[in-house]
XYZ file of C-alpha atoms in Angstrom:
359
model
C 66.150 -20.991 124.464
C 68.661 -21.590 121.274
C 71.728 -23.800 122.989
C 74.549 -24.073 120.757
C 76.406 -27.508 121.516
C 79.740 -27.759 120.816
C 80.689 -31.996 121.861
C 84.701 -31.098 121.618
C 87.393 -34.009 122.012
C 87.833 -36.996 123.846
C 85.110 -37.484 126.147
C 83.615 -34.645 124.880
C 80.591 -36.366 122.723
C 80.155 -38.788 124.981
C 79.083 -36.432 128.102
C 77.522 -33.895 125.885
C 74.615 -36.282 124.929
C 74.498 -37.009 128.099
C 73.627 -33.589 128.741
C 71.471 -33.282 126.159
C 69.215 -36.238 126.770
C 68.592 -34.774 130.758
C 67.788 -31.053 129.587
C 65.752 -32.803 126.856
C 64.063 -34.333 129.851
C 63.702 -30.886 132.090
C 62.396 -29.515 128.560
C 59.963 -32.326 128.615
C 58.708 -31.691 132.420
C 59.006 -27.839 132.447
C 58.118 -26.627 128.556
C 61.425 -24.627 128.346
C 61.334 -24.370 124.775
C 65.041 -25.597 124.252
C 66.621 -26.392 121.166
C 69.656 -27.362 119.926
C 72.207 -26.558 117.630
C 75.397 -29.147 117.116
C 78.355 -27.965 115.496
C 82.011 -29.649 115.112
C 84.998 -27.951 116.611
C 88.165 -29.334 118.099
C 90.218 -32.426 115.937
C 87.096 -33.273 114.258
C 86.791 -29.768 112.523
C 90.480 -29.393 112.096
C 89.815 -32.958 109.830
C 87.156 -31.450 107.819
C 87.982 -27.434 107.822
C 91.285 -26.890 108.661
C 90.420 -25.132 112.112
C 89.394 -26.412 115.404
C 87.471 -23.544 115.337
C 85.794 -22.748 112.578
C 84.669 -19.055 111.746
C 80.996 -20.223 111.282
C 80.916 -21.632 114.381
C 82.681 -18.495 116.368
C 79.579 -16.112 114.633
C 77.022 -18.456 115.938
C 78.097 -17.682 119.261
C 76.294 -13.971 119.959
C 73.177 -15.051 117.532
C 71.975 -17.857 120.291
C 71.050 -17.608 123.550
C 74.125 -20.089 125.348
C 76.659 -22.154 124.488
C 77.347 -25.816 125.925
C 81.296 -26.315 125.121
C 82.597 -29.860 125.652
C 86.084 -30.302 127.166
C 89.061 -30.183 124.136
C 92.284 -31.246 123.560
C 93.920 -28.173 122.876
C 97.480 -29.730 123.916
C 97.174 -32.175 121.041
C 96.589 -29.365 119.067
C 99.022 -28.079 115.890
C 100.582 -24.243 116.087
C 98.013 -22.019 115.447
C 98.881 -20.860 112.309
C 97.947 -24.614 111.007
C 94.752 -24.080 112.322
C 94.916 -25.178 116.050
C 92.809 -22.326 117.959
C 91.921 -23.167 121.590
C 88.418 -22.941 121.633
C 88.034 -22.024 125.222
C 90.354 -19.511 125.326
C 89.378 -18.028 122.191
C 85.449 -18.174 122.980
C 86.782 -16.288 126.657
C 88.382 -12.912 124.512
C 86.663 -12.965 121.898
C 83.704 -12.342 123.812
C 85.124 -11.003 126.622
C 83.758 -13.792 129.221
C 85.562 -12.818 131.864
C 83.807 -14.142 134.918
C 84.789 -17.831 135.144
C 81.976 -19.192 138.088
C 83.081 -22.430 139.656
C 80.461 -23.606 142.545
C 81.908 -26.242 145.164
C 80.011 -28.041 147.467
C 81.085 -30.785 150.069
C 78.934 -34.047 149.291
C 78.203 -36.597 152.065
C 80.112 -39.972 151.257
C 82.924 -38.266 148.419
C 84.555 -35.395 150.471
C 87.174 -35.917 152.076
C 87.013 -32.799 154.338
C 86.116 -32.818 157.975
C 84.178 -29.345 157.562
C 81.708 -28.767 155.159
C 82.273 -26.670 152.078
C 80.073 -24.600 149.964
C 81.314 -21.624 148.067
C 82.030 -20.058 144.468
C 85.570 -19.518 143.112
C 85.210 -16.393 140.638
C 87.584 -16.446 138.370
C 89.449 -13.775 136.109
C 89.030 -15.394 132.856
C 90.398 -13.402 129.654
C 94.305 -12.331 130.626
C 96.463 -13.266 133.803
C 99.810 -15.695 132.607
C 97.575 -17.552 130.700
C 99.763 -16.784 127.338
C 97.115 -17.756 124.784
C 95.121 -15.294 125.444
C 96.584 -11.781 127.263
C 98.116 -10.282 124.124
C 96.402 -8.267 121.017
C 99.283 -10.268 118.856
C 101.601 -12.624 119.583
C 101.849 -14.542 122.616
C 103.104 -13.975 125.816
C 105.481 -16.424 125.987
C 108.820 -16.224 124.119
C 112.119 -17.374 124.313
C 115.194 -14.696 123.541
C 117.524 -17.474 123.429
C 117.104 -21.575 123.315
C 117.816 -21.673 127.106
C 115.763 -19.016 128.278
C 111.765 -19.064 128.435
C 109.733 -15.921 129.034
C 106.168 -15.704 130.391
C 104.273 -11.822 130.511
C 101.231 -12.165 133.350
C 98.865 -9.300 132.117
C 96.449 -7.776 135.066
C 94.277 -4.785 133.861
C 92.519 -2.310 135.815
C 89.240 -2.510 133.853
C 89.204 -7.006 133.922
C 89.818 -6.821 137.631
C 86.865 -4.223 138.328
C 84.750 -6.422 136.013
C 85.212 -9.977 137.976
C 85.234 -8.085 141.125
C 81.527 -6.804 140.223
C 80.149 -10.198 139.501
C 81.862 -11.231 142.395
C 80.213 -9.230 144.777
C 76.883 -9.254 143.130
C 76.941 -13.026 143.763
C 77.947 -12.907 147.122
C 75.150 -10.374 147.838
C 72.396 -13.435 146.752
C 74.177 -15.738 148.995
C 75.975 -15.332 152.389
C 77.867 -12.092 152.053
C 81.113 -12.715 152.148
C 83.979 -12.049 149.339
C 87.091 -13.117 149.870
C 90.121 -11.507 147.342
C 92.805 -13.917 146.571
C 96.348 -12.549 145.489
C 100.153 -12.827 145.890
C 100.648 -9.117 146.357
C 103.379 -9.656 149.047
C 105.249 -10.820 145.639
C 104.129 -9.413 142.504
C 103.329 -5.814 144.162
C 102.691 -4.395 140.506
C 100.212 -6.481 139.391
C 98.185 -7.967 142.332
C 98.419 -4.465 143.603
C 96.469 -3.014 140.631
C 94.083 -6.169 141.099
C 93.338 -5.649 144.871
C 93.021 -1.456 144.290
C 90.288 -2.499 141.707
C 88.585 -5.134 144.152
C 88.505 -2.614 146.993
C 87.303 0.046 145.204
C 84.031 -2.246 144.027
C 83.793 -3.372 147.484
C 82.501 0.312 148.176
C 79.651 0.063 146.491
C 78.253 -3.348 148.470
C 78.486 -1.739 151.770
C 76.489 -5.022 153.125
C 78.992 -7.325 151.648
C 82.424 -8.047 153.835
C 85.618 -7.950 151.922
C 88.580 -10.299 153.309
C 91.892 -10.475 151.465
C 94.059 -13.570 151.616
C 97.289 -14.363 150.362
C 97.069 -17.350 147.629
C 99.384 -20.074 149.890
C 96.901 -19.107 152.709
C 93.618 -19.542 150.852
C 94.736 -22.670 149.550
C 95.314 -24.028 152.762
C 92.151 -22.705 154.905
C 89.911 -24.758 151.786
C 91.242 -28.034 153.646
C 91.291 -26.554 157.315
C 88.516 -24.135 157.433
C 86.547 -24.316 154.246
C 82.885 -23.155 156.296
C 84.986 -19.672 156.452
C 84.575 -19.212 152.494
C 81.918 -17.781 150.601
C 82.630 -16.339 147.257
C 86.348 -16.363 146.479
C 87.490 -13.933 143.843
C 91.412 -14.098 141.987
C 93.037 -13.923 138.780
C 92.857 -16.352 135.990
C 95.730 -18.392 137.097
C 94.719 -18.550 140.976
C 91.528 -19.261 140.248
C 91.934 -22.197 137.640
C 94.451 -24.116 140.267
C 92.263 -23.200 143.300
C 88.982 -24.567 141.742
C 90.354 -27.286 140.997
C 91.375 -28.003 144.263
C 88.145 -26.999 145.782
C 86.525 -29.380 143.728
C 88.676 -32.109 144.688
C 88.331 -31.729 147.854
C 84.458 -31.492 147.711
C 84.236 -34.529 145.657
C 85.668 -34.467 142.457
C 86.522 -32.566 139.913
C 84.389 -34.483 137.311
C 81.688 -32.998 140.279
C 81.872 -29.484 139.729
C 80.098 -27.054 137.266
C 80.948 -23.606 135.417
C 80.115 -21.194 133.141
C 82.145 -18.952 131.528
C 79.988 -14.987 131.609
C 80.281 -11.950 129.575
C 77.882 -9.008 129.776
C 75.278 -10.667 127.221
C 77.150 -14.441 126.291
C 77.435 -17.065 128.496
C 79.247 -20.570 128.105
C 78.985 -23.404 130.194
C 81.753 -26.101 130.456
C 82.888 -28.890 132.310
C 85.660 -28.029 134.447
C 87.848 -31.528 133.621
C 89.697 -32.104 130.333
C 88.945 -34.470 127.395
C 90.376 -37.556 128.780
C 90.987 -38.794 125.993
C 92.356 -42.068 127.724
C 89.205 -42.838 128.537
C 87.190 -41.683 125.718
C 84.649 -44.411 123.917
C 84.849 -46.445 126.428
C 81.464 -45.298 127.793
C 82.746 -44.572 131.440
C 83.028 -40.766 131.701
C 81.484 -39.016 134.373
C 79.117 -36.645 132.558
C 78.220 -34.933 136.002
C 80.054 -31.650 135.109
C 78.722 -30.878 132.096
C 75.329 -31.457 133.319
C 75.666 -29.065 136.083
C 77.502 -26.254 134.039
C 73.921 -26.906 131.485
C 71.870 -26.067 134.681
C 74.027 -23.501 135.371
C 73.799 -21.696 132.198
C 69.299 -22.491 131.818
C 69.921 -20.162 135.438
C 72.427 -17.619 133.692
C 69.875 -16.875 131.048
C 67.132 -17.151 133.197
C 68.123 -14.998 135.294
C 69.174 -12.412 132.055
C 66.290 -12.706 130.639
C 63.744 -12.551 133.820
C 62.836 -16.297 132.659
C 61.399 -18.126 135.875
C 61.288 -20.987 134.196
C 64.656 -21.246 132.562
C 65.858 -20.888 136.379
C 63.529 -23.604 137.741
C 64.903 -25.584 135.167
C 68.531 -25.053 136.206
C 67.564 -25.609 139.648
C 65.351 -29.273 138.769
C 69.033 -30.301 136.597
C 71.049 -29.773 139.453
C 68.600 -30.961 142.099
C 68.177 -34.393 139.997
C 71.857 -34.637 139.876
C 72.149 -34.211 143.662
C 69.682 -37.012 144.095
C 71.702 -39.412 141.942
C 75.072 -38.536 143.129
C 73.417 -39.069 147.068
C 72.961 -42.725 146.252
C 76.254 -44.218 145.909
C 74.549 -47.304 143.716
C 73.723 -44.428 141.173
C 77.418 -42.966 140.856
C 80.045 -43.636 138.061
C 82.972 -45.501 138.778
C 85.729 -42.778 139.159
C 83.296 -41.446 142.220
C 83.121 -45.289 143.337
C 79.946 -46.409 141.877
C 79.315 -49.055 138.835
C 77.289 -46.546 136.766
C 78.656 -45.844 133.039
C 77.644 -42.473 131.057
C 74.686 -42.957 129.698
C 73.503 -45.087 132.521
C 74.108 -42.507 134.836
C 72.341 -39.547 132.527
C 69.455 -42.023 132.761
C 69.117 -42.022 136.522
C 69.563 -37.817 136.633
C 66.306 -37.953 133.741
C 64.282 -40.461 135.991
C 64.670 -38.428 138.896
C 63.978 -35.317 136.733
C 60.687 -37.071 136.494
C 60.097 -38.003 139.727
C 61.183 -34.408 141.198
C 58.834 -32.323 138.599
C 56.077 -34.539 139.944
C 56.805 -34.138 143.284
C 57.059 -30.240 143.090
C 53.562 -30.207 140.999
């Protein structure tokens, strides 16, 4: 499996040889064949080309087998025309990745809920009010007059049957349950369209229930009742804010994986920012990006009929469950003493000890 690595800002180089060294390791235990392409993107390519996305670096995209992005700094970022491209957003249209998967799972010790959680937040991930990305030109922001700011949300028929689809194929492998998030009472038009498109994909999973919840609602039942939740499907917007909340409440955010999936390209990511506050310091969670990696070895796997590629995603995360289960192996934001590379160490020795135990 090709991986093209793509370390990002703050943080970002820090946690992403994290990653690397503990798929190196499932490599090691499982012969998965991975390799490893790093390119620069983010304030280190806008230093050297101009770009924080370079064009080179956007074609290599479809010609590998996944993509491992690092968080970025896109706020720190010049206008676009002086060469300050979002790479996430850009990597999300430009290959139409519109299912954003975020997994969250209570841990014992680090949630703070009295229930247990364990669901998926789906995600719309290529239009919505995110303004960088729901227009052919332009933006969808602008501002008629210095005192007046306007923001077009942008909900098509065809993205909402898409995420609906992967929705409801996921839910069918776990507990059969999807759950449609929306603010219909309010925007009629355009949550409308998206919960027409949901129910009419809900027809063809007969064996999967469909529940629809207003967004205020949803976000509440994750702290009441999150055992009621399996796989939660919304628009881009809903989803980012609820995800992060769900991860929060589970643990952390710096906790949580996700992959951002197309038809045939995948891209896993960290769901926290670049921090850059932090950044070379040595301190940075690199849990996150190490799940999204085993996230996208099962993507692929799963593609590609490649048993081991998934039994390598499953080993990553299952080492990472060990670690984080001992609060002596946890980083300090999650109250342990563990740095980053100290704590990628633990998640390879209990790669180790795991692949020997399942031999």
């Amino acid at each position: 499996m090709k991986v093209l690595v793509l370390p990002g800002d703050g943080i970002g180089p820090e946690i992403t040889a994290a990653t690397l060294d503990v798929l190196r390791a499932a490599d090691r235990r499982l012969g998965l064949d991975l390799s490893f392409e790093v390119r620069e993107i983010g304030l280190a390519s806008l230093a050297t080309d101009g770009t924080t996305l370079p064009a080179a670096v956007l074609e290599r995209v479809p010609e590998v087998d996944g993509t491992l992005l690092g968080p970025v700094s896109h706020y720190e970022y010049p206008p676009r025309e002086q060469g300050g491209i979002n790479p996430s957003a850009a990597l999300r249209t430009t290959f139409e990745l519109f299912a954003n998967v975020r997994p969250c799972r209570s841990r014992e010790g680090l949630s703070i809920l009295r229930r247990p959680m364990d669901l998926v937040i789906v995600r719309e991930n290529t239009e919505g009010f995110y303004s960088d990305r729901n227009m052919f030109a332009g933006t969808g922001e602008f501002m008629p007059d210095p005192d007046l700011a306007l923001s077009v949300r942008k909900v098509s028929a065809r993205a909402s049957a898409r995420v609906a689809r992967a929705a409801f194929e996921l839910a069918r492998g776990r507990r059969g349950k999807v759950t449609a998030v929306h603010k219909a009472n309010v925007l009629k038009l355009s949550d409308g369209l998206f919960l027409r498109e949901v129910r009419a994909v809900a027809q063809d999973f007969p064996d999967v229930e469909l529940e629809e919840l207003i967004v205020d609602a949803a976000s509440a039942l994750l702290i009441r009742e999150p055992q009621r939740f399996d796989v939660l499907v919304t628009t881009n917007m809903f989803g980012d804010i609820l995800s992060d909340e769900a991860s929060e409440l589970s643990g952390s955010l710096g906790l949580g994986g996700s992959i951002n999936a197309g038809h045939d390209v995948c891209v896993g990511q960290a769901q926290h920012g670049s921090a850059p506050d932090i950044a070379g310091r040595g301190v940075a969670n690199p849990a996150s990006l190490i799940l999204s990696a085993a996230m996208l070895l099962d993507w692929r796997g799963r593609r590609d009929g490649n048993d081991a590629l998934v039994a390598g995603g499953e080993l990553v995360s299952r080492a990472v469950d060990s670690v984080l289960d001992n609060p002596d192996t946890r980083t300090a934001d999650v109250g342990g003493t563990l740095g980053t590379e100290a704590f990628a160490a633990a998640v390879v020795a209990s790669i180790t000890e795991l692949g020997v135990a399942a031999q």
